[in-house]
CSV table of C-alpha atoms in Angstrom, one decimal:
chain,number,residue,atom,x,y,z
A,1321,UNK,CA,51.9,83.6,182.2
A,1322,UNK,CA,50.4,86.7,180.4
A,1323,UNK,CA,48.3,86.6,177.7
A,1324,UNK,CA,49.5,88.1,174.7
A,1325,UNK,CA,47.8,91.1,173.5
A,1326,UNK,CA,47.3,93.7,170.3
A,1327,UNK,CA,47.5,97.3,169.8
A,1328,UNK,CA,45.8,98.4,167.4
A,1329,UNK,CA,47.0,103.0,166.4
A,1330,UNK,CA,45.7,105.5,164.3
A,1331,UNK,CA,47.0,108.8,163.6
A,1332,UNK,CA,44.3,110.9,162.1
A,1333,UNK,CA,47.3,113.9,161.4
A,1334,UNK,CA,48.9,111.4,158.8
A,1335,UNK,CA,46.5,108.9,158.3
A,1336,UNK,CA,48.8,106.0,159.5
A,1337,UNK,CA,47.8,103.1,160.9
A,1338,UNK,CA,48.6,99.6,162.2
A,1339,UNK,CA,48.8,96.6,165.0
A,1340,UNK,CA,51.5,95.6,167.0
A,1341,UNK,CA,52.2,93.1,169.8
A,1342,UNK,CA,53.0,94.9,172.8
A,1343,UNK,CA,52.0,97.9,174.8
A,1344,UNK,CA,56.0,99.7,174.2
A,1345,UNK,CA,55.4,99.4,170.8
A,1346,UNK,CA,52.5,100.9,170.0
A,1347,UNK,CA,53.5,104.1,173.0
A,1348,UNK,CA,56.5,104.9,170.8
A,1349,UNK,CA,54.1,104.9,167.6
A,1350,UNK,CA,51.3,107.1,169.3
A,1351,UNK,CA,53.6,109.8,171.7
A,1352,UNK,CA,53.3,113.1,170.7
A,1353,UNK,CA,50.9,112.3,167.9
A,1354,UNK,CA,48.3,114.6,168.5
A,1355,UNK,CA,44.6,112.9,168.4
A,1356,UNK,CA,45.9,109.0,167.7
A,1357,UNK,CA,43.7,106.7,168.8
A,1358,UNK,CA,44.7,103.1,169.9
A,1359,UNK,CA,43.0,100.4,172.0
A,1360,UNK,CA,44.2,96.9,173.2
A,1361,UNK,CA,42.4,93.8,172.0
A,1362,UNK,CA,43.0,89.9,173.2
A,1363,UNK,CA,43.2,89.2,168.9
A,1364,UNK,CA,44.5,90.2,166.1
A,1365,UNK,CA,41.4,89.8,164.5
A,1366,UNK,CA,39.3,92.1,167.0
A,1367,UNK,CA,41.6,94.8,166.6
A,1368,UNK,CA,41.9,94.6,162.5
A,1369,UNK,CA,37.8,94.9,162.9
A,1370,UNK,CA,38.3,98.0,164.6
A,1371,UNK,CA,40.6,99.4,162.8
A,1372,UNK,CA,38.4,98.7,159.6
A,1373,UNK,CA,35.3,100.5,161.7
A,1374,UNK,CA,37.3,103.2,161.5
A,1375,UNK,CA,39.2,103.4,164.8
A,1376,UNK,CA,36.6,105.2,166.7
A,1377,UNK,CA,36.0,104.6,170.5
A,1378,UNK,CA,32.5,104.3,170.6
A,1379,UNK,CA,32.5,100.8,168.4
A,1380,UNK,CA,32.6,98.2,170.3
A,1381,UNK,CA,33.6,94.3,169.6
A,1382,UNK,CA,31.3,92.8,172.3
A,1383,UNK,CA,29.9,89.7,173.1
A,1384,UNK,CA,26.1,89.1,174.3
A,1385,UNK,CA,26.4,90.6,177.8
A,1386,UNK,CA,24.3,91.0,180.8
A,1387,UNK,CA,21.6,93.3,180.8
A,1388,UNK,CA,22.2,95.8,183.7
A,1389,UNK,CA,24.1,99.4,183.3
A,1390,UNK,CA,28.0,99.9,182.6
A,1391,UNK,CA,30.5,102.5,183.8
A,1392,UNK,CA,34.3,104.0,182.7
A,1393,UNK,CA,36.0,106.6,182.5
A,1394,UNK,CA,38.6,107.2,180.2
A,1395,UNK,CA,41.4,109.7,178.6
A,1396,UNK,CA,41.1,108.0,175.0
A,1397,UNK,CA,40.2,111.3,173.0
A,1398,UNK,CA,42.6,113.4,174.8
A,1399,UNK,CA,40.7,116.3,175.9
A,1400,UNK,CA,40.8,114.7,179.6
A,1401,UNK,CA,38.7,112.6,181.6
A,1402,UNK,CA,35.0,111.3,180.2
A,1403,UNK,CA,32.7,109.6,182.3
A,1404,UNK,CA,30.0,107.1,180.8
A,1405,UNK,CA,27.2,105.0,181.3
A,1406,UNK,CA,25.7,102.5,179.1
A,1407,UNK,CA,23.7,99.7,179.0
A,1408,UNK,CA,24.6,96.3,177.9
A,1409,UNK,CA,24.3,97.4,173.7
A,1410,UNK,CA,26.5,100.3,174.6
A,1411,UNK,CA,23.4,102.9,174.3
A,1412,UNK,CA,24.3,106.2,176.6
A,1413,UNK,CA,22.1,106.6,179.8
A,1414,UNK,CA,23.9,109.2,181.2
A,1415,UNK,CA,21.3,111.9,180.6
A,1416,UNK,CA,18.9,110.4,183.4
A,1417,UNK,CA,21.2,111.7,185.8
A,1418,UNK,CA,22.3,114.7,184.1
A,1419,UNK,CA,21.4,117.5,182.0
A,1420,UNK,CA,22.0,117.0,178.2
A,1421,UNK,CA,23.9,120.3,177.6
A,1422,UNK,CA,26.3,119.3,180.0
A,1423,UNK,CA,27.2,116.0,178.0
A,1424,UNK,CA,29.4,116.2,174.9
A,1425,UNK,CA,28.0,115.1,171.3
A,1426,UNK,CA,29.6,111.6,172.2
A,1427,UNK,CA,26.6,111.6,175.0
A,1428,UNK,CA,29.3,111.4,177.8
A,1429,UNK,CA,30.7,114.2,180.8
A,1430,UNK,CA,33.7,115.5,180.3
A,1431,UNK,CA,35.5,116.4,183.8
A,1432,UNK,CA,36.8,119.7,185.1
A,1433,UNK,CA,40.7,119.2,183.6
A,1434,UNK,CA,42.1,118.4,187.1
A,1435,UNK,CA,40.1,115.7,187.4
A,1436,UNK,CA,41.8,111.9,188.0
A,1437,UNK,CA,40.8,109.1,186.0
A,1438,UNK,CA,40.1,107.4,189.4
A,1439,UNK,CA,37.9,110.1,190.0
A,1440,UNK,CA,36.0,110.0,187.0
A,1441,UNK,CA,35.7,106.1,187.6
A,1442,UNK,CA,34.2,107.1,191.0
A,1443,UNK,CA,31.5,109.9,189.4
A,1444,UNK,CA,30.4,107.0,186.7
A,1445,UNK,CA,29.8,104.6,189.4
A,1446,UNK,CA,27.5,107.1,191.8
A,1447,UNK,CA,25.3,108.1,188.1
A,1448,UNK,CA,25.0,104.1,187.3
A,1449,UNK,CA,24.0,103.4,190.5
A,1450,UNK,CA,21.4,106.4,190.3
A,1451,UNK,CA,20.5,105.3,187.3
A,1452,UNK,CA,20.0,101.5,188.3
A,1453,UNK,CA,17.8,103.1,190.7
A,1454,UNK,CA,15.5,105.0,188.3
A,1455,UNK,CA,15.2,102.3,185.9
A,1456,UNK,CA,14.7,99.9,188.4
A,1457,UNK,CA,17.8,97.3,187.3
A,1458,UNK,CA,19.2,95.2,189.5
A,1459,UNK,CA,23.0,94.5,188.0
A,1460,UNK,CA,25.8,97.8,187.9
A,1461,UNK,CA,29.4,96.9,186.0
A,1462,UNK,CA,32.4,99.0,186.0
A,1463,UNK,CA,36.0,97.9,185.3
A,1464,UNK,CA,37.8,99.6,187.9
A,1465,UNK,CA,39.5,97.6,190.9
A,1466,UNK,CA,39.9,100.5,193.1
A,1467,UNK,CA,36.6,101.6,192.8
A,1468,UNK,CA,34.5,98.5,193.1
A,1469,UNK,CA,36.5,96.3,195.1
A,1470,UNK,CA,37.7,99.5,197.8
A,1471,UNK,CA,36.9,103.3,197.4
A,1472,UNK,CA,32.9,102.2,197.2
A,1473,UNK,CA,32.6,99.8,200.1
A,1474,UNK,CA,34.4,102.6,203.0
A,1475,UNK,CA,37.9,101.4,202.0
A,1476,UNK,CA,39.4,104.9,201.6
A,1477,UNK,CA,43.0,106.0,202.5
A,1478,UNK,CA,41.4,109.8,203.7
A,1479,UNK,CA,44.6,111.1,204.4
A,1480,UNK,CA,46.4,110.5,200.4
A,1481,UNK,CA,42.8,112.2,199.1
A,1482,UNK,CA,41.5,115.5,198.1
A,1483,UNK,CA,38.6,115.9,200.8
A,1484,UNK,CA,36.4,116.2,197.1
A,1485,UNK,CA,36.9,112.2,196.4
A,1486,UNK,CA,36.7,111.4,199.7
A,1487,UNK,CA,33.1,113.1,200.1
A,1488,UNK,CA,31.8,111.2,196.9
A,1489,UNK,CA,33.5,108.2,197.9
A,1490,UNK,CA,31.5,108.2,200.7
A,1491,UNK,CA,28.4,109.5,198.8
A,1492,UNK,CA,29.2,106.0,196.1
A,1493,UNK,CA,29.6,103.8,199.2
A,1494,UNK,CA,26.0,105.0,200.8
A,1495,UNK,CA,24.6,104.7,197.3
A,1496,UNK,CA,26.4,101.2,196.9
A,1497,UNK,CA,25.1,100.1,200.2
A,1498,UNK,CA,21.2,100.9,200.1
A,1499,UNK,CA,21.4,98.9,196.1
A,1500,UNK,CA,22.8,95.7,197.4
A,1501,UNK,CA,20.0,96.0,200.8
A,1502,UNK,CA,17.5,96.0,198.1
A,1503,UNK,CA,19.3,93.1,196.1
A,1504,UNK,CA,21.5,94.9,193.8
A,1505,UNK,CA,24.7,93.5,192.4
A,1506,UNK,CA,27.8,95.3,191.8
A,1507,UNK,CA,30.4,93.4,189.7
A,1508,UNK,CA,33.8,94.0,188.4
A,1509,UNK,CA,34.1,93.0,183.8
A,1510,UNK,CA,37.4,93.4,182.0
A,1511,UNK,CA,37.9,96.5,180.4
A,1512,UNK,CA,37.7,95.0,176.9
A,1513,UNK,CA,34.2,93.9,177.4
A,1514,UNK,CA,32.6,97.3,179.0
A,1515,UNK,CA,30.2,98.9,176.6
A,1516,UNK,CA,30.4,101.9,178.6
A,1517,UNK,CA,34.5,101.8,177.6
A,1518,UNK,CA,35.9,105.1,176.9
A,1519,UNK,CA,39.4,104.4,176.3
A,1520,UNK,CA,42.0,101.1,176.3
A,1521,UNK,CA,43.7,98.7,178.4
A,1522,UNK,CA,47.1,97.5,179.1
């Protein structure tokens, strides 16, 4: 049995918004609508709180998490795919791998536009673990199946793959392997409880 979920919307264009009970509904609301936002929460209440927050992605309705550092990727603002990497209170770490004029004023990396979201899933994951590394943490979350549980442990299907994901699939999986050898732990959270969340879930 599935739990039920809500969708909270908001169209900046004509300042509508409002919850609904299923993924279809709130796609026919949203299509088209340049710059809507929407998210999925597990109640009604959690998505009325961030629709009174003002519907932005960075807020976040978390609960006391794990300290350690967090990784998405996402389409949520529309401009393509973001990478980012937080810690547990959702603070951005992602310039301790890179250059801050590369990141946006949302402290995240926005992709080349031919970018996948997988791939950006696969980036985040390499700069967490560098991070983890530098800051000397031993815990790395991310919300992605294929990247955890496959695509960073050698499970790659080389021949379906740009030669580009395969090479920093190979890069995440060395990185992956020398963290846990020194008692790093990799673990996969549901999307709703990622700090480092940068867009929703079905």
């Amino acid at each position: 049995m599935s739990v039920k979920k809500f969708y909270a919307y908001f169209i900046p264009q004509i300042g509508k918004s409002g919850i609904v009970d299923s993924w279809g509904k709130c796609e026919k609301i949203i299509s088209g609508k340049t710059g809507a936002r929407y998210r999925g929460f597990k109640t009604r209440v959690e998505a009325e709180k961030w629709l009174k927050l003002g519907a932005n992605y960075e807020i976040k309705i978390l609960k006391k998490l794990t300290p350690g550092i967090y990784f998405d990727a996402g389409t949520g603002r529309g401009h393509g795919v973001e990478i980012s990497v937080t810690d547990e209170s959702g603070k951005n770490l992602l310039h301790k791998s890179l250059p801050k004029e590369l990141l946006n004023k949302f402290g995240k990396y926005l992709l080349d536009s031919s970018a996948t979201n997988n791939y950006g899933e696969l980036l985040a994951m390499k700069y967490a673990l560098e991070i983890a590394k530098k800051k000397k943490v031993k815990k790395v979350f991310g919300d992605s199946r294929l990247v955890i549980d496959y695509w960073s442990k050698w499970a790659i299907k080389r021949k379906e793959l740009s030669e580009e994901t395969v090479l920093l699939a190979e890069e995440v999986s060395r990185l992956r392997s020398d963290f846990e050898k020194k008692e790093g732990i990799v673990r996969r959270i549901f999307g709703d409880d990622n700090p480092a969340d940068l867009g929703f879930h079905k």
